[in-house]
mmCIF file of C-alpha atoms in Angstrom:
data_model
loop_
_atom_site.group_PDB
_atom_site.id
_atom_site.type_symbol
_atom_site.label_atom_id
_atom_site.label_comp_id
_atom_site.label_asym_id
_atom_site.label_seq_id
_atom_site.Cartn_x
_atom_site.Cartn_y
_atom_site.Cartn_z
ATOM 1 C CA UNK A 38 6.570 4.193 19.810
ATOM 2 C CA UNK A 39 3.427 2.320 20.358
ATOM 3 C CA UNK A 40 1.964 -0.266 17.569
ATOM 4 C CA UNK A 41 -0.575 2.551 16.036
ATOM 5 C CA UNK A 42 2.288 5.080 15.167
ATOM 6 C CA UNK A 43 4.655 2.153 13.861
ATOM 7 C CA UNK A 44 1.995 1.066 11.467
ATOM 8 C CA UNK A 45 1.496 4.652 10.327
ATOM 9 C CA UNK A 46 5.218 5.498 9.716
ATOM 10 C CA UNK A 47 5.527 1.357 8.338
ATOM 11 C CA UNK A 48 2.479 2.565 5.897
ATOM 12 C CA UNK A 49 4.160 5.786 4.585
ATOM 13 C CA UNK A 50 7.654 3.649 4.551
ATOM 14 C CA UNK A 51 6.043 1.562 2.466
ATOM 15 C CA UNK A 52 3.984 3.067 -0.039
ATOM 16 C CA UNK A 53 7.375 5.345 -0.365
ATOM 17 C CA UNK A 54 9.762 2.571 -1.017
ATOM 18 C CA UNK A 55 6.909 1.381 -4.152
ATOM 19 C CA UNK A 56 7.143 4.625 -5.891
ATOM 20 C CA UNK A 57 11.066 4.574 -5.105
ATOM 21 C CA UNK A 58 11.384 1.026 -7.102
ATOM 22 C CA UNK A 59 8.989 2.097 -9.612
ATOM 23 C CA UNK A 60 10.894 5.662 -10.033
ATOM 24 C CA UNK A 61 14.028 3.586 -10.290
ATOM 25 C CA UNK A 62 12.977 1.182 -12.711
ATOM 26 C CA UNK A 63 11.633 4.407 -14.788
ATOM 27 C CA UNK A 64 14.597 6.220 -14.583
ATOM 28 C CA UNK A 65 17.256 3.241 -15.520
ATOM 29 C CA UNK A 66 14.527 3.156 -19.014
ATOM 30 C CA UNK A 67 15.175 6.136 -19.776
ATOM 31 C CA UNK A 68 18.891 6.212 -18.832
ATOM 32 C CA UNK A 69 18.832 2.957 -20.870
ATOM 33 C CA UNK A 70 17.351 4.383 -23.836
ATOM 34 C CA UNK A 71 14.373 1.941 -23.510
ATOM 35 C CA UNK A 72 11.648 4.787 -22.881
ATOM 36 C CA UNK A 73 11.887 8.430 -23.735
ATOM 37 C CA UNK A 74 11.812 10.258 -20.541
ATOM 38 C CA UNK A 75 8.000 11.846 -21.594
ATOM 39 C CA UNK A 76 6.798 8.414 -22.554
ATOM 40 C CA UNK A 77 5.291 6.947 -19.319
ATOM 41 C CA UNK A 78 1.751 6.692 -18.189
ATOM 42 C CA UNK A 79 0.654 7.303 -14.889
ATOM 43 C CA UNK A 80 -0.326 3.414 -14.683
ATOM 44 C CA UNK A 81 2.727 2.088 -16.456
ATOM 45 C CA UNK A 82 0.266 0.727 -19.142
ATOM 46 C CA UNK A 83 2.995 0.743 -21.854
ATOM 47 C CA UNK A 84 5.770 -1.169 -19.879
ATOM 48 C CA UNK A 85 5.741 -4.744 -18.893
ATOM 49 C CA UNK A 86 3.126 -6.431 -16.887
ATOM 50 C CA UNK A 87 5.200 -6.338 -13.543
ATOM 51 C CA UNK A 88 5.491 -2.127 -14.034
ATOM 52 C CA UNK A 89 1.622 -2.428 -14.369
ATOM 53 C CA UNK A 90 1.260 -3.893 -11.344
ATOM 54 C CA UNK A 91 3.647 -2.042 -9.566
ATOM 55 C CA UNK A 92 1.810 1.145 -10.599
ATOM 56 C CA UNK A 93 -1.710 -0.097 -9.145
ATOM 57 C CA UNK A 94 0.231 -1.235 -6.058
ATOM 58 C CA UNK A 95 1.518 1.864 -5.125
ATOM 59 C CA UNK A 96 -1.929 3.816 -6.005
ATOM 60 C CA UNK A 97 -3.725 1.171 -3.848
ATOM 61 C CA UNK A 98 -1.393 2.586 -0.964
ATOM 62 C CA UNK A 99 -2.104 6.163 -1.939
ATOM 63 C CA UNK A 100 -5.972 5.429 -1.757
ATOM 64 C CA UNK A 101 -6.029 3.594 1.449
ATOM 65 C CA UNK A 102 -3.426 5.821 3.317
ATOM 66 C CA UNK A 103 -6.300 8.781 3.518
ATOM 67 C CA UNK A 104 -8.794 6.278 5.162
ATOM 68 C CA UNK A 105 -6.451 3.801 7.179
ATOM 69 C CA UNK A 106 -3.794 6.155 7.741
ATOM 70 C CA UNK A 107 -6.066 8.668 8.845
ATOM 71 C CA UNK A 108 -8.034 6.358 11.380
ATOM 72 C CA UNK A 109 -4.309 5.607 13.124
ATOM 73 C CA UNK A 110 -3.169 9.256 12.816
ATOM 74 C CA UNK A 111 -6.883 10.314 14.839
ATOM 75 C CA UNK A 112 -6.039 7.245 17.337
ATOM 76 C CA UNK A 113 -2.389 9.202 17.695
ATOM 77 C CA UNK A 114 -3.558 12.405 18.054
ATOM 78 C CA UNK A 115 -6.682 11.968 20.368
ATOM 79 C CA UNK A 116 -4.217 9.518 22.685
ATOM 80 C CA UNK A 117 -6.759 6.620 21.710
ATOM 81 C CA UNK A 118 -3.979 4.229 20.646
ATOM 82 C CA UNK A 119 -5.162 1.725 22.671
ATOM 83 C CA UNK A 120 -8.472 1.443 20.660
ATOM 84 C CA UNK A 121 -6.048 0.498 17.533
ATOM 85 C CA UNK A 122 -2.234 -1.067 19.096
ATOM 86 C CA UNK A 123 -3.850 -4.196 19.235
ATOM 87 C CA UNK A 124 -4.580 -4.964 15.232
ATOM 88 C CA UNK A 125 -2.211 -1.685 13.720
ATOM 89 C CA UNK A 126 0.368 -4.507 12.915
ATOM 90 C CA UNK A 127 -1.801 -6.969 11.565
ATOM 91 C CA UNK A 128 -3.120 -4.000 9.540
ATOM 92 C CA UNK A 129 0.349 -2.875 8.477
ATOM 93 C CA UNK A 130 1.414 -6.951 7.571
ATOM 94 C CA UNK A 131 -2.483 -7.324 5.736
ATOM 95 C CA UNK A 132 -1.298 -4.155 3.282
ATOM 96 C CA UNK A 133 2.379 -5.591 2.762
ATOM 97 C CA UNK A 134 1.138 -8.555 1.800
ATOM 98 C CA UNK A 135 -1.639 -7.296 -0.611
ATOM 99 C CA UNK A 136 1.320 -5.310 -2.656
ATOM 100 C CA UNK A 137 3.644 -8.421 -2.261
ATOM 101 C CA UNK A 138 0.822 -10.280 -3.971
ATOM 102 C CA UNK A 139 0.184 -7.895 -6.175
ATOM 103 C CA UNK A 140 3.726 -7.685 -7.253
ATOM 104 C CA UNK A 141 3.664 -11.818 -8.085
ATOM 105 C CA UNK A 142 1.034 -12.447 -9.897
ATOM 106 C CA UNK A 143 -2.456 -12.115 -11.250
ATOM 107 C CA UNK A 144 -3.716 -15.843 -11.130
ATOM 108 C CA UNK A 145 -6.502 -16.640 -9.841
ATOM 109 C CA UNK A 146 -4.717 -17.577 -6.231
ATOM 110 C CA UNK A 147 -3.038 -14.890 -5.668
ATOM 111 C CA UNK A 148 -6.123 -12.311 -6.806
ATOM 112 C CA UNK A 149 -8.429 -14.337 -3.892
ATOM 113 C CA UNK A 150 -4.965 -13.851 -1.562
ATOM 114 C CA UNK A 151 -4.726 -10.449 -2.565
ATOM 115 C CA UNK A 152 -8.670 -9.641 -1.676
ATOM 116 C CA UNK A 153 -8.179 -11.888 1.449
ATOM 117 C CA UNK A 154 -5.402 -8.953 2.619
ATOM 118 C CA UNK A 155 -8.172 -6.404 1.381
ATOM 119 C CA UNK A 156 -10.551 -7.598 3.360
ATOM 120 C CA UNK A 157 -8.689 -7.984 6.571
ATOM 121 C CA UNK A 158 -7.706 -4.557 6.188
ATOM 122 C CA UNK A 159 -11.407 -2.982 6.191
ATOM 123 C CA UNK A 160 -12.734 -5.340 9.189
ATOM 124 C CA UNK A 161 -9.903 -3.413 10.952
ATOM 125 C CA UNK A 162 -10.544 -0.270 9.659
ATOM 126 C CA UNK A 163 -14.641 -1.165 10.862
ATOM 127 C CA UNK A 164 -13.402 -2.102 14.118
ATOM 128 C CA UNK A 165 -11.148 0.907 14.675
ATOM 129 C CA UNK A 166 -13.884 3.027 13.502
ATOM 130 C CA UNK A 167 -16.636 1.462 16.187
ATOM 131 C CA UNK A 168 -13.274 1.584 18.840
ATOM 132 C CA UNK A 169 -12.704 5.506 18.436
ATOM 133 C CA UNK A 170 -16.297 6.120 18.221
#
């Protein structure tokens, strides 16, 4: 499997295994008796702050898998995977590490850490782009 595919299946994996914790936490709520079972939000605005966050982490993965997921599945299937091997873990690591932060906290560190991640992500995605071009 070369680098470019692993970061694509390591993307879904992980924007999967989000919306299974957050579906998890949900459903032991309800099972609890904590939330009816019609009482969520799509952004987990009426839970605790961590639930919050989780929501916007895993719709940060759902909005960048279209663009970044999409770049390494047209490196894939045009046999260009050499264009994107080379960064498609640093990639993968850069948007673990902006949910991880996310996930923590909301100071003023880990926001700049969290945009840091961002930001590494589209210079690759700019690269790739020029690369397959």
């Amino acid at each position: 499997m070369t680098n470019t595919a692993f970061a694509l299946i390591g993307f879904i994996a992980w924007t999967l295994a989000l919306l299974v914790l957050m579906e998890s936490i949900r459903t032991y709520l309800v099972v609890a008796g904590k939330v009816p079972a019609n009482g969520f939000t799509p952004d987990n605005g009426n839970l605790s702050p961590f639930m919050k966050r989780l929501a916007r982490a895993h719709a940060n993965c759902i909005e960048g898998l279209p663009v970044f997921g999409g770049l390494l599945a047209f490196a894939i299937i045009l046999g260009k995977t050499a264009a994107t091997d080379g960064l498609a873990l640093w990639f993968l690591a850069a948007r673990i590490a902006q949910s991880i932060i996310h996930l923590i906290s909301t100071s003023v560190v880990a926001v700049s850490g969290r945009f840091a991640a961002f930001a590494t992500q589209m210079a690759i995605g700019v690269y790739w782009i020029v690369a397959l071009i």
